[in-house]
Amino acid sequence: MSTIHSEAAERWLKDFQSDFSKSAPESSWLQTSRRQAIAAFSTRGLPTTRMESWKYTSLSPMLATGFRLAPQVEDSAALPYIEKSLPANRMVFINGRYAPGLSNLRDTESLILIPLTEAISRYPQELEQCMVNPHLDNGFSALNEAFWQDGAYLRLAPHAKPDSPVYLTFVTLADQPCVTHPRVMLFIGENAALTLVENYVGKGPYLTNTQSAIHLEKEARLDYLRLQCESPAAHHIGEVSVIAEAGSSFQSHSIALGGVLARVSLSTRLNGNGASCKLHGLMIGHGHQHQDEHTHIQHAKPDTSSEEHYRSILDDASRSVFCGRVTVEEGASQSKAQQASHNLLLSREAEADTLPQLEIFNDDVRCSHGATVGQLDETALFYLKSRGIGQGEAITMLTRAFAQVILDSIINPFLQEKLGALIGDKLDKPQDGGAKHVFFHG
Amino acid sequence: MLEIRNLNVSIGDKPILKGIDLHVKPGEIHAIMGPNGSGKSTLAQVLAGREGYTVTEGEILFENKNLLELAPELRAREGIFLAFQYPVEIPGVANIYLLKAAINARRKHQGLPELDAMDFLELTKEKLRLVGMDEALLYRPVNEGFSGGEKKRNEILQMALLEPKLALLDETDSGLDIDALKTVSEGVNALKNPDRAIILITHYQRLLDYIHPDRVHVLANGRIIRSGGPELALTLEERGYGWLETAEGIPA
């Protein structure tokens, strides 16, 4: 670890420990879990560009910032970021804490959706199993384990298929640089199906360091939309880990619009025969935005399949990184993996790095990948102009079209339309951050 | 309507068109024929305003305006339409969206109000019937996954909607089977009117069985080497381009 990294790590740890306050006494296993995480963080520290998976994303500028744990703020301060009529089921968190007044939970037998703090008192044994002796890959996950204050716990009963999506909104309001460590735990029962939206918004300079753990039982299905609309001064580090059992299918859309630096790591383990995943991603960058999406798909069992399609649209001096690692384990015969990454550069200063990594330990599989980095297609531009469409409008049409290809695979038509409008706004008026990105007005 | 005078065009250092003169009046249909590589498509692209071509000499007047000074979108709004030899696929842009944007750009230019959704749809459906195109193709991305025939019909649909003054059809017959050729030709014939000129660019005579030109020009090696009436096309069909090129002293 470089000096700046170790100094930042020490300072963060000291500050977070002094800021950390519990709303209620915690059970001893939870205290153990936090202690283990602090120990892990002290060992691992913060990632540097000398680590292969962080080669293209430097944290140095961020580490100069003295983040403190986010203070509690009035719910009303978050109102500009939340629509007034709340669709059920919706859970809102402000500065890492559950905001019941802004949430709207419809409690049903088949769908349990509660704050994580409540889940710990309701299901202590289950949560203890999940949280003690965690596998901590890096310093950020350790920090999250050590300092999380609340999050969402969702359990969908077998065969349940609610019609409407579940929304989890995380708002951070920062006057001074602050950090939140939200957590999400989702358990989708056998043959159950759900659409879930995770949405990150906020104001000011802050760091969101979030972790989501998702478990799909046999034949379950999850459509997971992750929308990163953080404030223009924000940093975002997100880790999503998915375990998909036999016959289940996981579809994700990771949409990265906000923040000055954002990194999302999505790892999916296809853990049973016939499990499948379709991962989509869209990164949009303006100014000096840096968007980084790392994915890791593990084919652990036979007949598993994965499809991956990530795109970035980069203007000004913005940058994107896509790393798609696919591991096909020895036992995963007859598996299929497909990966595509396409990057559109709207400026000479923009840069896209795209890195496929295939690790295949079985001969009986089909894997393919393709990547492109380029400008708008001149022929298409001329075609539109030859129909009377002006240069500016033609560029807008083609740029939106480039993004639309990712949105087309969103199954829920309402979400697809809303997201289309949001992305249109972001492409048209990149300078409007924060409050501009209010999602879902009722 | 269209006056091309001594047009010389190069791509890089290579001259492609070497002194083209062409005069087209409203209501006329001209066919420009010629072997591959003669410069037919270059002429179409230059008229539509494609970048990458250098006009080294000569001028093009369209309704007495200097066409070469106009950006491609302005040429289109003034009433020039190019049906592409290879219509471009644009994933992510719905066909109907392009049609609406195009027609409203033209109307705005003409000082007309934009069409509302209802009127636009009604008009589009009428034109769909004219070109024998499936309505479902309106809602698909522009040309993506269209068959060769569907792509060409889509070009004629755009032409029918935009009602150009001058339509350039670049090898519209290529890649069409006989049925598609018939419907496309019927579509074009339906658009014939005394105010509209049409230039057909084609390698083969067969399109001219369905769309009858007033004038036929043979383009070879960047020059118009022979002009005549419709009978010239028949002679070409019989004897090929070779005899003309030999007669004109151009190596075949």
XYZ file of C-alpha atoms in Angstrom:
694
model
C 0.000 0.000 0.000
C 1.297 3.460 -0.830
C 1.767 6.010 1.921
C -1.272 7.997 0.888
C -3.375 4.844 0.948
C -2.200 3.677 4.337
C -2.523 7.143 5.842
C -6.053 7.504 4.486
C -6.976 4.036 5.722
C -5.727 4.807 9.217
C -7.440 8.155 9.328
C -10.724 6.789 7.986
C -10.728 3.976 10.494
C -9.997 6.308 13.406
C -12.641 8.823 12.335
C -15.311 6.250 11.562
C -14.756 4.518 14.896
C -15.158 7.768 16.755
C -18.258 8.733 14.724
C -19.944 5.356 14.952
C -22.928 5.288 17.246
C -25.466 2.558 17.644
C -29.118 3.318 17.907
C -29.570 0.237 20.104
C -27.275 -2.195 21.878
C -26.073 -4.899 19.519
C -25.825 -8.591 20.122
C -22.422 -10.026 20.742
C -22.201 -11.842 17.398
C -22.815 -8.600 15.574
C -20.132 -6.887 17.592
C -17.853 -9.794 16.682
C -18.701 -9.387 13.026
C -17.844 -5.703 13.120
C -14.583 -6.391 14.952
C -13.616 -9.001 12.384
C -14.304 -6.539 9.624
C -12.197 -3.841 11.256
C -9.355 -6.319 11.584
C -9.775 -7.293 7.923
C -9.702 -3.653 6.893
C -6.537 -3.034 8.877
C -4.898 -5.917 7.009
C -6.225 -5.212 3.534
C -6.308 -1.448 3.508
C -7.589 0.415 0.480
C -7.064 -0.839 -3.061
C -4.286 0.713 -5.126
C -3.685 0.811 -8.859
C -0.985 -1.785 -8.346
C -3.756 -4.330 -7.847
C -4.773 -5.822 -11.188
C -8.485 -5.170 -10.723
C -7.905 -1.539 -9.734
C -5.297 -0.788 -12.382
C -7.494 1.678 -14.264
C -9.224 3.318 -11.305
C -7.124 5.455 -9.067
C -8.494 6.371 -5.656
C -5.740 8.854 -4.886
C -7.850 12.023 -5.399
C -10.602 10.564 -3.238
C -8.270 9.550 -0.454
C -7.250 13.142 0.158
C -10.803 13.755 1.358
C -11.504 13.460 5.069
C -14.814 11.610 5.024
C -16.767 11.265 8.258
C -19.700 8.961 8.894
C -22.815 10.676 7.573
C -24.804 12.480 10.271
C -28.509 12.017 10.722
C -30.606 14.636 8.922
C -34.269 15.535 8.894
C -36.359 13.392 6.565
C -37.800 16.533 5.016
C -34.383 17.480 3.621
C -34.635 14.460 1.342
C -37.994 15.435 -0.105
C -36.604 16.939 -3.325
C -35.141 13.524 -4.054
C -38.259 11.501 -3.367
C -41.560 11.724 -5.163
C -44.553 12.566 -3.049
C -46.816 9.716 -3.941
C -44.968 6.629 -2.935
C -45.476 3.481 -4.864
C -45.492 0.390 -2.702
C -43.199 -1.271 -2.020
C -40.684 1.365 -1.418
C -37.977 1.828 1.150
C -36.037 5.040 1.570
C -32.768 5.499 3.415
C -31.273 8.868 4.242
C -27.620 9.081 5.131
C -27.586 5.360 5.725
C -30.592 5.319 8.063
C -34.037 3.982 7.371
C -36.611 6.753 6.846
C -40.002 5.226 7.703
C -41.844 8.478 7.028
C -40.742 8.413 3.386
C -41.155 4.706 2.908
C -44.225 2.774 2.014
C -44.104 -0.870 2.870
C -46.951 -3.188 2.163
C -46.401 -6.071 4.472
C -47.613 -9.320 3.033
C -47.053 -12.898 3.985
C -45.200 -13.632 0.809
C -42.982 -10.568 0.733
C -41.020 -9.554 3.790
C -39.378 -6.186 3.312
C -37.957 -4.627 6.464
C -34.938 -2.621 7.580
C -31.908 -4.749 8.228
C -31.742 -3.621 11.871
C -35.215 -5.026 12.357
C -34.327 -8.230 10.542
C -31.498 -8.752 12.999
C -33.863 -8.784 15.929
C -36.474 -10.851 14.049
C -34.162 -13.437 12.508
C -30.987 -13.321 14.604
C -29.796 -16.823 13.791
C -30.169 -16.447 10.066
C -28.400 -13.107 10.008
C -25.658 -14.318 12.291
C -24.887 -17.052 9.775
C -24.663 -14.516 7.004
C -22.598 -11.959 8.839
C -20.103 -13.727 11.036
C -16.829 -14.754 9.397
C -17.605 -12.888 6.219
C -15.514 -13.325 3.138
C -14.062 -9.863 2.654
C -12.415 -9.307 -0.696
C -11.162 -5.839 -0.146
C -11.026 -2.862 2.142
C -14.334 -1.408 1.034
C -16.377 -4.480 1.830
C -14.613 -4.668 5.187
C -15.519 -1.040 5.891
C -19.111 -1.716 4.989
C -19.264 -4.741 7.299
C -17.690 -2.751 10.092
C -19.732 0.437 9.893
C -23.092 -0.279 8.249
C -25.981 1.381 10.033
C -28.949 0.022 8.204
C -30.137 -1.396 4.945
C -32.868 -3.432 3.360
C -33.777 -7.016 4.066
C -36.075 -8.685 1.581
C -37.385 -12.217 1.526
C -39.765 -13.385 -1.159
C -41.642 -16.601 -0.425
C -41.464 -19.529 -2.845
C -43.745 -19.151 -5.889
C -44.588 -15.539 -5.045
C -44.600 -13.227 -8.051
C -45.603 -9.713 -7.049
C -46.712 -7.554 -9.973
C -45.117 -4.293 -9.007
C -41.433 -3.638 -8.494
C -39.761 -3.014 -5.144
C -37.857 0.276 -4.889
C -34.919 0.877 -2.604
C -33.752 4.471 -2.613
C -30.585 5.608 -0.883
C -30.280 9.350 -0.425
C -27.150 11.003 0.890
C -27.201 14.663 1.853
C -23.788 16.054 2.596
C -22.667 19.524 3.599
C -19.269 18.187 4.619
C -17.662 15.136 3.024
C -19.364 12.120 4.556
C -19.750 8.414 3.989
C -22.592 5.906 4.182
C -22.349 2.112 4.214
C -25.746 0.785 3.191
C -26.468 -2.905 2.850
C -29.025 -4.848 0.902
C -29.895 -8.511 1.419
C -32.297 -10.207 -0.966
C -33.568 -13.760 -0.797
C -35.746 -14.854 -3.674
C -37.532 -18.124 -2.898
C -37.951 -21.107 -5.153
C -39.834 -20.290 -8.366
C -40.536 -16.774 -7.122
C -40.039 -13.722 -9.337
C -39.387 -10.096 -8.566
C -38.348 -6.796 -10.112
C -36.229 -4.654 -7.832
C -34.814 -1.171 -8.286
C -31.871 0.057 -6.266
C -31.436 3.779 -6.684
C -28.659 6.029 -5.377
C -29.098 9.808 -5.292
C -27.827 12.704 -3.233
C -26.361 16.145 -2.836
C -22.865 17.355 -2.077
C -19.550 15.584 -1.566
C -19.844 12.103 -0.148
C -18.932 8.476 -0.552
C -21.488 5.713 -0.819
C -19.901 2.397 0.024
C -22.632 -0.123 -0.507
C -23.006 -3.883 -0.561
C -25.817 -6.000 -1.907
C -26.073 -9.733 -1.428
C -28.590 -11.595 -3.530
C -29.624 -15.219 -3.329
C -31.865 -16.836 -5.897
C -33.302 -20.216 -5.004
C -34.142 -22.844 -7.627
C -36.110 -21.568 -10.613
C -36.312 -18.090 -9.100
C -36.090 -14.975 -11.201
C -34.894 -11.479 -10.389
C -34.860 -8.411 -12.595
C -32.458 -6.119 -10.862
C -32.104 -2.491 -11.896
C -29.282 -0.630 -10.263
C -29.346 3.061 -10.859
C -26.403 5.160 -9.810
C -27.462 8.820 -9.968
C -25.194 10.167 -7.261
C -24.413 13.870 -6.980
C -21.709 15.256 -9.285
C -19.304 15.534 -6.334
C -19.963 12.053 -4.998
C -17.944 8.856 -4.979
C -19.661 5.541 -5.253
C -18.275 2.121 -4.498
C -20.773 -0.678 -4.941
C -20.439 -4.405 -4.552
C -23.129 -6.795 -5.631
C -22.776 -10.509 -5.137
C -25.287 -12.910 -6.537
C -25.706 -16.623 -6.017
C -28.051 -18.238 -8.527
C -29.216 -21.780 -7.803
C -30.368 -24.361 -10.350
C -32.684 -23.127 -13.072
C -32.825 -19.607 -11.677
C -32.277 -16.534 -13.773
C -30.791 -13.228 -12.838
C -31.120 -10.235 -15.103
C -29.448 -6.962 -14.214
C -29.162 -3.455 -15.575
C -26.434 -1.438 -13.963
C -26.875 2.163 -15.022
C -24.104 4.561 -14.027
C -24.908 8.211 -14.593
C -23.708 10.195 -11.588
C -20.741 10.726 -9.343
C -17.254 11.947 -10.059
C -15.866 8.464 -9.502
C -17.928 5.325 -9.373
C -17.002 1.703 -9.256
C -19.444 -1.178 -9.266
C -18.340 -4.780 -8.883
C -20.952 -7.337 -9.734
C -20.147 -10.968 -9.159
C -22.558 -13.701 -10.121
C -22.116 -17.327 -9.234
C -24.188 -19.675 -11.380
C -24.368 -22.251 -8.662
C -26.802 -24.848 -9.977
C -27.546 -26.687 -13.214
C -29.176 -24.507 -15.813
C -28.815 -21.248 -13.899
C -28.454 -18.218 -16.135
C -27.704 -14.542 -15.995
C -28.011 -11.601 -18.345
C -26.004 -8.619 -17.239
C -26.434 -5.262 -18.910
C -24.683 -2.057 -18.168
C -24.690 1.525 -19.319
C -22.149 4.088 -18.248
C -22.485 7.723 -19.195
C -19.698 10.180 -18.528
C -19.264 13.926 -18.857
C -16.659 16.344 -17.538
C -14.132 14.334 -15.560
C -16.467 11.547 -14.529
C -14.906 8.137 -14.089
C -17.240 5.150 -14.382
C -15.921 1.684 -13.633
C -17.918 -1.531 -13.928
C -16.300 -4.826 -13.025
C -18.187 -8.048 -13.458
C -17.284 -11.585 -12.584
C -19.420 -14.491 -13.694
C -18.641 -17.933 -12.345
C -20.051 -20.886 -14.191
C -19.919 -23.504 -11.456
C -22.355 -26.110 -12.782
C -23.299 -27.698 -16.130
C -25.672 -26.051 -18.599
C -25.282 -22.613 -17.130
C -25.402 -19.639 -19.435
C -24.405 -16.024 -19.214
C -24.890 -13.073 -21.481
C -23.284 -9.767 -20.872
C -23.677 -6.493 -22.707
C -22.133 -3.283 -21.417
C -21.964 0.084 -23.113
C -20.486 3.453 -22.321
C -21.081 6.912 -23.773
C -18.301 9.306 -22.930
C -18.030 13.009 -23.530
C -15.451 15.645 -22.491
C -12.599 14.095 -20.507
C -14.658 11.336 -18.966
C -13.546 7.760 -18.691
C -15.023 4.318 -18.438
C -13.622 0.977 -17.456
C -15.349 -2.293 -18.164
C -13.816 -5.505 -16.980
C -15.716 -8.676 -17.706
C -14.243 -11.717 -16.069
C -15.831 -15.056 -16.836
C -14.741 -18.240 -15.117
C -15.989 -21.553 -16.395
C -15.165 -24.145 -13.765
C -14.150 -27.691 -14.547
C -17.566 -29.175 -13.851
C -19.489 -26.627 -15.887
C -19.795 -28.554 -19.124
C -22.217 -27.462 -21.847
C -22.109 -23.922 -20.550
C -22.400 -20.848 -22.697
C -20.929 -17.410 -22.109
C -21.319 -14.391 -24.318
C -19.890 -10.988 -23.704
C -20.041 -7.690 -25.575
C -18.741 -4.275 -24.683
C -19.300 -1.256 -26.890
C -18.033 2.194 -26.162
C -18.940 5.465 -27.802
C -16.524 8.352 -27.544
C -18.022 11.781 -28.181
C -14.808 13.676 -27.524
C -11.116 13.284 -28.205
C -10.285 13.494 -24.519
C -12.629 10.693 -23.498
C -11.213 7.244 -22.866
C -12.733 3.794 -22.591
C -10.874 0.746 -21.355
C -12.519 -2.569 -21.918
C -11.047 -5.809 -20.654
C -12.498 -9.228 -21.289
C -11.022 -11.960 -19.084
C -12.018 -15.498 -19.882
C -10.823 -18.321 -17.659
C -12.049 -21.620 -19.009
C -11.370 -24.951 -17.324
C -13.715 -27.110 -19.379
C -13.461 -27.914 -23.107
C -17.138 -28.527 -23.645
C -18.299 -24.909 -23.505
C -19.049 -22.065 -25.869
C -17.653 -18.670 -25.013
C -17.423 -15.538 -27.085
C -16.644 -11.916 -26.558
C -16.414 -8.777 -28.596
C -15.509 -5.198 -27.846
C -15.530 -1.950 -29.773
C -14.459 1.593 -29.002
C -15.403 4.226 -31.519
C -17.154 7.366 -32.595
C -20.612 7.793 -34.041
C -21.073 6.013 -37.338
C -20.519 8.564 -40.114
C -22.705 6.659 -42.558
C -25.633 6.609 -40.142
C -25.121 10.302 -39.441
C -25.206 11.070 -43.168
C -28.268 8.898 -43.635
C -30.182 10.901 -41.032
C -28.992 14.223 -42.429
C -29.983 13.162 -45.930
C -33.515 12.874 -44.492
C -33.443 16.513 -43.427
C -32.481 15.928 -39.814
C -29.968 18.510 -38.580
C -26.477 17.636 -37.375
C -27.236 18.248 -33.689
C -30.459 16.294 -33.694
C -28.866 13.477 -35.667
C -26.064 13.192 -33.107
C -28.610 13.167 -30.272
C -30.668 10.507 -32.021
C -27.709 8.229 -32.582
C -26.337 8.745 -29.085
C -29.677 7.953 -27.490
C -30.053 5.003 -29.802
C -26.718 3.688 -28.615
C -28.060 3.747 -25.046
C -31.510 2.512 -26.025
C -30.125 -0.841 -27.072
C -29.344 -1.511 -23.395
C -32.713 -0.216 -22.177
C -34.611 -2.341 -24.689
C -33.895 -5.398 -22.585
C -35.624 -3.955 -19.489
C -38.768 -6.018 -19.263
C -40.950 -3.716 -17.155
C -42.295 -1.124 -19.634
C -42.782 1.555 -16.978
C -39.170 1.279 -15.848
C -37.938 1.201 -19.414
C -39.768 4.400 -20.254
C -38.727 6.232 -17.079
C -35.143 5.278 -17.551
C -35.215 6.311 -21.193
C -36.368 9.777 -20.165
C -33.787 10.002 -17.413
C -30.960 9.038 -19.753
C -32.235 11.457 -22.375
C -32.001 14.227 -19.760
C -28.531 13.191 -18.731
C -27.324 13.198 -22.337
C -28.971 16.548 -23.065
C -28.065 18.393 -19.881
C -25.115 16.706 -18.280
C -24.322 19.655 -16.018
C -27.538 19.223 -14.034
C -26.703 16.705 -11.370
C -28.316 15.770 -8.100
C -31.888 16.960 -7.897
C -32.226 16.554 -11.649
C -32.024 12.844 -11.207
C -35.154 12.323 -9.203
C -36.427 8.990 -10.289
C -40.021 7.796 -10.472
C -42.423 10.597 -9.877
C -45.245 8.395 -8.691
C -34.683 22.191 -61.843
C -31.248 20.584 -61.718
C -28.283 21.922 -63.627
C -24.990 20.132 -63.404
C -22.209 21.940 -65.218
C -18.769 20.505 -65.873
C -18.757 18.654 -62.570
C -15.368 17.268 -61.608
C -15.089 15.266 -58.415
C -12.181 13.493 -56.759
C -11.793 11.182 -53.824
C -8.423 12.099 -52.418
C -6.187 12.564 -55.440
C -8.212 10.267 -57.626
C -10.566 11.903 -60.133
C -13.894 10.060 -60.283
C -16.180 12.400 -62.212
C -14.516 14.208 -65.103
C -16.799 16.894 -66.419
C -20.445 15.901 -66.017
C -23.127 18.021 -67.647
C -26.731 17.197 -66.896
C -29.935 19.152 -67.172
C -33.125 17.854 -65.556
C -36.532 19.533 -65.816
C -39.497 19.075 -63.468
C -41.607 16.057 -64.376
C -38.758 14.271 -66.148
C -37.359 10.868 -65.392
C -33.703 10.372 -66.234
C -31.843 7.097 -66.099
C -28.122 7.077 -65.560
C -26.628 3.782 -66.555
C -23.120 2.522 -66.674
C -20.735 -0.207 -65.686
C -19.474 -0.676 -62.145
C -16.954 1.915 -61.124
C -18.103 4.450 -63.713
C -18.956 7.035 -61.042
C -22.757 6.604 -60.895
C -22.949 6.314 -57.135
C -20.437 9.101 -56.634
C -22.741 11.398 -58.556
C -25.657 10.454 -56.308
C -23.611 10.930 -53.132
C -22.292 14.303 -54.244
C -25.806 15.484 -55.051
C -26.966 14.456 -51.589
C -23.978 16.123 -49.911
C -21.894 13.246 -48.603
C -18.559 14.285 -47.141
C -15.326 12.829 -48.442
C -15.687 13.996 -52.036
C -13.878 17.020 -53.393
C -15.508 19.030 -56.125
C -12.508 20.287 -58.086
C -14.429 22.054 -60.833
C -17.910 22.861 -61.980
C -21.174 23.614 -60.244
C -24.573 22.191 -59.366
C -27.636 24.385 -59.353
C -30.879 23.187 -57.835
C -33.758 25.552 -58.510
C -31.092 28.144 -59.224
C -29.480 27.712 -55.807
C -25.873 26.659 -55.477
C -26.337 23.157 -54.118
C -22.705 22.668 -53.174
C -22.998 25.356 -50.519
C -25.808 23.564 -48.717
C -25.383 21.060 -45.885
C -26.959 17.657 -46.591
C -29.896 18.289 -44.249
C -30.673 21.572 -46.014
C -30.601 19.890 -49.400
C -33.089 17.351 -48.080
C -35.330 20.084 -46.691
C -35.150 21.888 -50.030
C -36.553 18.751 -51.632
C -33.730 16.439 -52.640
C -34.097 12.809 -51.668
C -31.564 10.039 -52.101
C -32.774 6.449 -51.919
C -29.643 4.644 -50.759
C -28.154 1.706 -52.569
C -27.360 0.244 -49.147
C -29.897 1.643 -46.659
C -28.241 2.115 -43.295
C -29.251 0.068 -40.248
C -29.689 2.180 -37.125
C -30.247 0.039 -34.027
C -32.067 1.863 -31.253
C -33.913 4.342 -33.504
C -37.471 3.264 -34.275
C -38.315 3.570 -37.955
C -41.419 5.598 -37.199
C -39.396 8.023 -35.103
C -37.026 8.713 -37.989
C -39.945 9.182 -40.392
C -41.637 11.645 -38.081
C -38.455 13.616 -37.416
C -37.717 13.766 -41.137
C -41.157 14.849 -42.223
C -41.387 17.499 -39.534
C -37.925 18.861 -40.341
C -39.100 19.328 -43.915
C -42.415 20.902 -42.873
C -40.724 23.272 -40.472
C -38.418 24.362 -43.272
C -41.450 25.014 -45.461
C -43.075 27.063 -42.730
C -45.776 24.444 -42.153
C -46.919 23.293 -38.718
C -45.579 19.935 -37.531
C -47.891 16.980 -38.062
C -49.557 15.691 -34.932
C -49.337 12.004 -34.088
C -52.748 11.136 -35.539
C -52.297 12.879 -38.885
C -48.808 11.533 -39.209
C -49.900 7.970 -38.574
C -52.761 8.213 -41.011
C -50.494 9.582 -43.724
C -47.868 6.940 -43.019
C -50.395 4.112 -43.246
C -51.592 5.395 -46.590
C -48.035 5.431 -47.920
C -47.341 1.984 -46.464
C -50.060 0.573 -48.674
C -48.507 2.302 -51.663
C -45.186 0.522 -51.203
C -46.673 -2.739 -49.912
C -44.842 -2.600 -46.620
C -45.796 -4.325 -43.386
C -46.905 -1.887 -40.687
C -44.903 -3.797 -38.086
C -41.725 -2.507 -39.739
C -42.601 0.994 -38.562
C -41.939 0.027 -34.982
C -38.712 -1.821 -35.577
C -35.310 -0.095 -35.503
C -34.491 1.562 -38.829
C -33.616 -1.147 -41.366
C -32.273 -3.467 -38.670
C -32.958 -7.049 -39.636
C -34.964 -5.945 -42.688
C -34.660 -8.106 -45.783
C -33.133 -6.538 -48.885
C -36.584 -5.930 -50.319
C -37.901 -4.438 -47.069
C -35.005 -2.022 -46.935
C -35.679 -0.773 -50.461
C -39.408 -0.458 -49.766
C -38.551 1.519 -46.666
C -36.532 3.935 -48.793
C -39.482 4.417 -51.136
C -41.774 4.855 -48.125
C -39.560 7.681 -46.886
C -39.592 9.186 -50.350
C -43.382 8.958 -50.515
C -43.699 10.707 -47.165
C -41.156 13.416 -47.864
C -42.520 14.171 -51.339
C -39.234 15.423 -52.747
C -38.900 17.648 -55.794
C -35.925 15.638 -56.963
C -35.605 11.951 -56.141
C -32.354 10.091 -56.719
C -32.726 6.331 -56.746
C -29.327 4.728 -56.393
C -29.451 1.111 -57.602
C -32.876 0.710 -56.062
C -33.348 -2.410 -58.173
C -30.291 -4.216 -56.853
C -31.040 -7.155 -54.608
C -34.747 -7.214 -55.413
C -36.637 -10.222 -56.664
C -39.115 -9.668 -59.448
C -42.157 -9.204 -57.185
C -40.378 -6.697 -54.980
C -39.104 -4.901 -58.056
C -42.677 -4.597 -59.298
C -44.073 -3.159 -56.053
C -41.169 -0.784 -55.634
C -41.560 0.386 -59.219
C -45.293 0.862 -58.774
C -44.515 2.937 -55.704
C -42.128 5.107 -57.684
C -44.543 5.442 -60.612
C -47.277 6.572 -58.233
C -45.000 9.407 -57.189
C -44.511 10.650 -60.723
C -45.906 14.108 -61.175
C -45.263 17.175 -63.315
C -43.398 18.964 -60.502
C -41.146 16.115 -59.525
C -38.016 14.932 -61.263
C -36.575 11.457 -60.775
C -33.072 10.235 -61.515
C -32.686 6.480 -61.644
C -29.196 5.159 -61.256
C -28.920 1.605 -62.385
C -26.597 -0.939 -63.820
C -29.290 -2.994 -65.516
C -32.025 -2.241 -67.944
C -34.655 -4.325 -66.140
C -35.798 -1.518 -63.819
C -36.582 0.496 -66.940
C -39.150 -2.112 -67.936
C -41.199 -0.845 -65.038
C -40.230 2.793 -64.758
C -40.007 4.460 -68.145
C -37.380 7.172 -68.428
C -37.588 10.195 -70.662
C -33.834 10.339 -71.038
C -31.077 7.766 -70.680
C -27.443 8.672 -70.067
C -24.503 6.352 -70.144
C -21.790 7.105 -67.663
C -18.390 5.533 -68.191
C -15.074 6.368 -66.617
C -16.447 9.548 -65.047
C -18.015 10.992 -68.188
C -21.434 10.873 -69.818
C -20.494 9.262 -73.095
C -23.911 8.983 -74.668
C -27.375 10.390 -74.026
C -30.572 9.423 -75.740
C -34.178 8.373 -75.423
C -35.485 5.160 -73.833
C -34.324 3.154 -76.850
C -30.713 3.664 -75.745
C -31.353 1.453 -72.739
C -32.568 -1.355 -74.965
C -29.497 -1.149 -77.142
C -27.335 -1.308 -74.061
C -29.177 -4.368 -72.839
C -28.528 -6.050 -76.176
C -24.947 -5.028 -76.761
C -23.562 -4.303 -73.284
C -21.477 -1.307 -72.370
C -18.454 -2.504 -74.302
C -19.458 -1.245 -77.740
C -20.047 2.271 -76.458
C -16.799 2.409 -74.602
C -14.927 1.131 -77.648
C -16.787 3.564 -79.857
C -15.807 6.393 -77.529
C -12.214 5.257 -77.392
C -12.364 4.382 -73.698
C -10.670 1.185 -72.664
C -13.344 -1.156 -71.345
